[in-house]
Tab-separated table of C-alpha atoms in Angstrom:
chain	number	residue	atom	x	y	z
A	1	UNK	CA	-13.998	4.305	-15.276
A	2	UNK	CA	-11.327	1.649	-15.500
A	3	UNK	CA	-9.312	1.091	-12.369
A	4	UNK	CA	-5.598	0.400	-12.173
A	5	UNK	CA	-4.761	-2.407	-14.559
A	6	UNK	CA	-1.764	-4.663	-14.232
A	7	UNK	CA	-0.407	-7.318	-16.534
A	8	UNK	CA	0.208	-10.150	-16.497
A	9	UNK	CA	-1.862	-11.425	-13.565
A	10	UNK	CA	0.331	-14.457	-12.987
A	11	UNK	CA	3.848	-15.295	-14.071
A	12	UNK	CA	6.243	-18.180	-13.515
A	13	UNK	CA	9.922	-17.562	-14.174
A	14	UNK	CA	13.164	-19.454	-13.662
A	15	UNK	CA	15.996	-18.190	-11.468
A	16	UNK	CA	18.289	-15.864	-13.381
A	17	UNK	CA	15.652	-14.761	-15.855
A	18	UNK	CA	14.347	-11.256	-16.372
A	19	UNK	CA	10.742	-10.084	-15.934
A	20	UNK	CA	8.765	-6.995	-16.947
A	21	UNK	CA	5.557	-6.080	-15.177
A	22	UNK	CA	3.197	-3.457	-16.543
A	23	UNK	CA	0.756	-1.016	-14.981
A	24	UNK	CA	-1.791	1.432	-16.341
A	25	UNK	CA	-2.994	3.993	-13.797
A	26	UNK	CA	-6.446	5.459	-13.496
A	27	UNK	CA	-7.050	8.112	-16.137
A	28	UNK	CA	-5.881	11.471	-14.813
A	29	UNK	CA	-3.570	9.968	-12.192
A	30	UNK	CA	0.030	11.070	-12.680
A	31	UNK	CA	1.662	9.138	-9.838
A	32	UNK	CA	2.480	5.447	-9.978
A	33	UNK	CA	4.064	3.450	-7.179
A	34	UNK	CA	5.253	-0.142	-7.077
A	35	UNK	CA	5.053	-2.397	-4.040
A	36	UNK	CA	6.138	-5.944	-3.293
A	37	UNK	CA	3.929	-7.993	-0.989
A	38	UNK	CA	5.113	-11.271	0.424
A	39	UNK	CA	2.420	-13.590	1.785
A	40	UNK	CA	1.355	-12.564	5.271
A	41	UNK	CA	3.139	-9.222	5.225
A	42	UNK	CA	2.296	-5.647	4.321
A	43	UNK	CA	3.313	-4.153	0.984
A	44	UNK	CA	6.942	-3.013	0.763
A	45	UNK	CA	7.727	0.128	-1.214
A	46	UNK	CA	9.866	-0.308	-4.336
A	47	UNK	CA	9.508	2.849	-6.477
A	48	UNK	CA	7.389	5.932	-6.934
A	49	UNK	CA	7.128	7.893	-10.183
A	50	UNK	CA	5.429	11.226	-10.675
A	51	UNK	CA	5.288	13.043	-13.992
A	52	UNK	CA	7.722	10.497	-15.438
A	53	UNK	CA	10.398	11.195	-12.845
A	54	UNK	CA	11.526	8.873	-10.077
A	55	UNK	CA	10.498	10.461	-6.798
A	56	UNK	CA	11.272	7.659	-4.396
A	57	UNK	CA	13.137	4.372	-4.198
A	58	UNK	CA	12.834	1.702	-1.564
A	59	UNK	CA	15.456	-0.602	-0.144
A	60	UNK	CA	15.666	-2.973	-3.091
A	61	UNK	CA	18.757	-4.045	-5.057
A	62	UNK	CA	19.741	-2.531	-8.393
A	63	UNK	CA	18.250	-5.572	-10.101
A	64	UNK	CA	14.954	-3.735	-9.715
A	65	UNK	CA	14.290	-0.825	-12.052
A	66	UNK	CA	11.247	1.012	-13.312
A	67	UNK	CA	10.139	3.763	-15.598
A	68	UNK	CA	7.041	5.806	-16.359
A	69	UNK	CA	5.944	6.626	-19.874
A	70	UNK	CA	4.412	9.854	-21.275
A	71	UNK	CA	0.924	8.335	-20.915
A	72	UNK	CA	1.732	7.702	-17.199
A	73	UNK	CA	1.762	3.935	-17.557
A	74	UNK	CA	4.699	2.223	-15.925
A	75	UNK	CA	6.932	-0.822	-16.122
A	76	UNK	CA	8.778	-2.611	-13.356
A	77	UNK	CA	11.772	-4.651	-14.439
A	78	UNK	CA	13.561	-7.250	-12.372
A	79	UNK	CA	16.795	-8.810	-13.592
A	80	UNK	CA	18.571	-11.959	-12.463
A	81	UNK	CA	15.541	-13.292	-10.617
A	82	UNK	CA	16.016	-14.985	-7.263
A	83	UNK	CA	13.675	-17.360	-5.470
A	84	UNK	CA	13.118	-14.599	-2.908
A	85	UNK	CA	11.614	-12.356	-5.557
A	86	UNK	CA	8.503	-14.526	-5.548
A	87	UNK	CA	5.707	-12.250	-4.365
A	88	UNK	CA	2.654	-10.254	-5.332
A	89	UNK	CA	3.706	-7.061	-7.102
A	90	UNK	CA	1.234	-4.250	-6.670
A	91	UNK	CA	0.945	-1.064	-8.653
A	92	UNK	CA	-0.810	1.911	-7.083
A	93	UNK	CA	-1.866	5.135	-8.724
A	94	UNK	CA	-2.663	8.463	-7.148
A	95	UNK	CA	-3.726	11.907	-8.333
A	96	UNK	CA	-0.638	13.509	-6.887
A	97	UNK	CA	2.589	12.755	-5.165
A	98	UNK	CA	2.588	10.870	-1.905
A	99	UNK	CA	2.280	13.951	0.262
A	100	UNK	CA	-0.598	15.644	-1.490
A	101	UNK	CA	-3.394	14.226	0.572
A	102	UNK	CA	-4.547	11.591	-1.884
A	103	UNK	CA	-4.938	7.931	-1.201
A	104	UNK	CA	-3.702	5.178	-3.445
A	105	UNK	CA	-5.782	2.997	-5.734
A	106	UNK	CA	-4.155	-0.398	-6.103
A	107	UNK	CA	-4.292	-2.744	-9.037
A	108	UNK	CA	-5.024	-6.439	-8.534
A	109	UNK	CA	-1.329	-7.216	-8.787
A	110	UNK	CA	0.953	-9.600	-10.615
A	111	UNK	CA	1.697	-12.868	-8.827
A	112	UNK	CA	5.311	-13.716	-9.654
A	113	UNK	CA	6.649	-17.176	-8.881
A	114	UNK	CA	10.351	-17.851	-9.352
A	115	UNK	CA	11.334	-21.522	-9.576
B	1	UNK	CA	11.128	1.520	10.506
B	2	UNK	CA	7.842	-0.187	9.917
B	3	UNK	CA	4.919	1.084	11.990
B	4	UNK	CA	3.616	-1.447	14.486
B	5	UNK	CA	-0.057	-2.347	14.560
B	6	UNK	CA	-2.016	-3.844	17.411
B	7	UNK	CA	-3.680	-6.161	17.859
B	8	UNK	CA	-2.205	-8.580	15.318
B	9	UNK	CA	-5.531	-10.338	14.973
B	10	UNK	CA	-9.026	-10.009	16.379
B	11	UNK	CA	-12.243	-11.987	16.068
B	12	UNK	CA	-15.556	-10.224	16.577
B	13	UNK	CA	-19.208	-11.087	16.351
B	14	UNK	CA	-21.294	-9.096	13.939
B	15	UNK	CA	-22.358	-5.827	15.566
B	16	UNK	CA	-19.389	-5.541	17.922
B	17	UNK	CA	-16.866	-2.704	17.841
B	18	UNK	CA	-13.126	-2.840	17.153
B	19	UNK	CA	-10.150	-0.531	17.517
B	20	UNK	CA	-6.936	-1.019	15.566
B	21	UNK	CA	-3.851	0.938	16.535
B	22	UNK	CA	-0.838	2.026	14.511
B	23	UNK	CA	2.314	3.329	16.203
B	24	UNK	CA	5.400	4.854	14.665
B	25	UNK	CA	8.826	5.511	16.128
B	26	UNK	CA	9.276	8.480	13.782
B	27	UNK	CA	7.399	11.735	13.380
B	28	UNK	CA	4.528	11.378	10.949
B	29	UNK	CA	3.242	13.628	8.212
B	30	UNK	CA	0.151	11.570	7.521
B	31	UNK	CA	-1.439	8.179	8.014
B	32	UNK	CA	-3.395	6.141	5.480
B	33	UNK	CA	-5.662	3.197	6.263
B	34	UNK	CA	-6.319	0.310	3.870
B	35	UNK	CA	-8.289	-2.927	4.019
B	36	UNK	CA	-7.177	-5.995	2.101
B	37	UNK	CA	-9.332	-9.062	1.635
B	38	UNK	CA	-7.722	-12.403	0.944
B	39	UNK	CA	-6.452	-12.608	-2.626
B	40	UNK	CA	-7.397	-9.028	-3.409
B	41	UNK	CA	-5.631	-5.675	-3.615
B	42	UNK	CA	-5.624	-3.231	-0.672
B	43	UNK	CA	-8.524	-0.778	-0.748
B	44	UNK	CA	-8.079	2.806	0.450
B	45	UNK	CA	-10.250	3.749	3.440
B	46	UNK	CA	-9.048	7.184	4.505
B	47	UNK	CA	-6.101	9.492	5.012
B	48	UNK	CA	-5.350	11.638	8.041
B	49	UNK	CA	-2.954	14.548	8.036
B	50	UNK	CA	-0.928	15.822	10.967
B	51	UNK	CA	-2.987	18.147	13.059
B	52	UNK	CA	-4.859	15.523	15.037
B	53	UNK	CA	-8.012	15.559	12.954
B	54	UNK	CA	-10.440	12.707	13.093
B	55	UNK	CA	-12.121	11.431	9.971
B	56	UNK	CA	-14.804	8.963	9.261
B	57	UNK	CA	-17.443	7.709	6.941
B	58	UNK	CA	-20.302	5.387	7.664
B	59	UNK	CA	-19.254	3.328	10.688
B	60	UNK	CA	-15.511	3.493	10.153
B	61	UNK	CA	-13.544	6.405	11.576
B	62	UNK	CA	-9.968	7.177	12.545
B	63	UNK	CA	-7.924	9.540	14.650
B	64	UNK	CA	-4.344	10.759	14.400
B	65	UNK	CA	-2.362	11.810	17.451
B	66	UNK	CA	0.622	13.658	16.058
B	67	UNK	CA	2.374	14.032	19.408
B	68	UNK	CA	2.191	10.336	20.178
B	69	UNK	CA	2.853	9.404	16.536
B	70	UNK	CA	-0.132	7.113	16.641
B	71	UNK	CA	-3.309	6.544	14.721
B	72	UNK	CA	-6.342	4.475	15.591
B	73	UNK	CA	-9.008	3.026	13.337
B	74	UNK	CA	-12.473	2.575	14.837
B	75	UNK	CA	-15.008	0.149	13.414
B	76	UNK	CA	-18.431	0.334	15.018
B	77	UNK	CA	-21.283	-2.140	14.708
B	78	UNK	CA	-19.071	-4.348	12.566
B	79	UNK	CA	-20.493	-6.082	9.521
B	80	UNK	CA	-19.383	-9.323	7.862
B	81	UNK	CA	-17.984	-7.242	5.013
B	82	UNK	CA	-15.469	-5.642	7.391
B	83	UNK	CA	-13.451	-8.870	7.549
B	84	UNK	CA	-9.963	-8.602	6.119
B	85	UNK	CA	-6.480	-7.412	6.994
B	86	UNK	CA	-6.128	-3.755	7.861
B	87	UNK	CA	-2.923	-1.892	7.163
B	88	UNK	CA	-1.893	1.571	8.181
B	89	UNK	CA	0.473	3.372	5.839
B	90	UNK	CA	2.647	6.170	7.124
B	91	UNK	CA	4.386	9.100	5.479
B	92	UNK	CA	7.334	10.643	7.259
B	93	UNK	CA	7.678	14.025	5.650
B	94	UNK	CA	9.655	15.907	3.038
B	95	UNK	CA	12.208	13.860	1.183
B	96	UNK	CA	10.539	10.579	2.024
B	97	UNK	CA	8.366	10.009	-1.000
B	98	UNK	CA	6.945	6.681	0.016
B	99	UNK	CA	4.235	5.050	2.030
B	100	UNK	CA	5.477	2.614	4.674
B	101	UNK	CA	2.898	-0.014	5.557
B	102	UNK	CA	2.400	-1.394	9.037
B	103	UNK	CA	2.508	-4.966	10.269
B	104	UNK	CA	-1.202	-5.513	9.617
B	105	UNK	CA	-4.210	-6.512	11.725
B	106	UNK	CA	-6.350	-9.449	10.666
B	107	UNK	CA	-10.008	-8.844	11.502
B	108	UNK	CA	-12.501	-11.690	11.356
B	109	UNK	CA	-16.208	-11.009	11.780
B	110	UNK	CA	-18.402	-13.989	12.562
B	111	UNK	CA	-22.216	-14.096	12.406
């Protein structure tokens, strides 16, 4: 079985640009979450989607948005990129919502560098 | 409120035991544990629900003390493959649909 797939793996963008990151969850998983991980720190929660509805939002500015499609894949969009947005963006899928006793399976992430 | 892990880093010889602690200032619904190797994604180890149950598989186990809002991860007879950064992830209950990761513990196993 394929794991969680993310694309692209690496990305370099200029300040002010827009970026779209993509995630395909494990087959059968209906929950997708997005995390930002800065070097040396733990992942920080951005969004959670379950059954195509937003179920949680972290403390990130409105420049960050996401959506989940009918096939449960997801996109994370970031507008007006800042240097501080440089990080590893992780997508995690789960069988259920956060509080349904299932762990997360993470993708390998997208390394975003803003210059 | 990010859960605090201790120690921040530990170096062990192969075969030694380690305990990693995760403390929260808020009441917990559950605790997850993940291991992340350098340049790789976090890998799920186990989840513990409130109720104080202890879980484990192979030589890695964990406990969850609901009253103290703490969880501990136990690694016995450590192997080289156990090296990495360990994160606890905490869930705080209804209406908080997110996993908050701890400060991390870097574990290095040397031969």
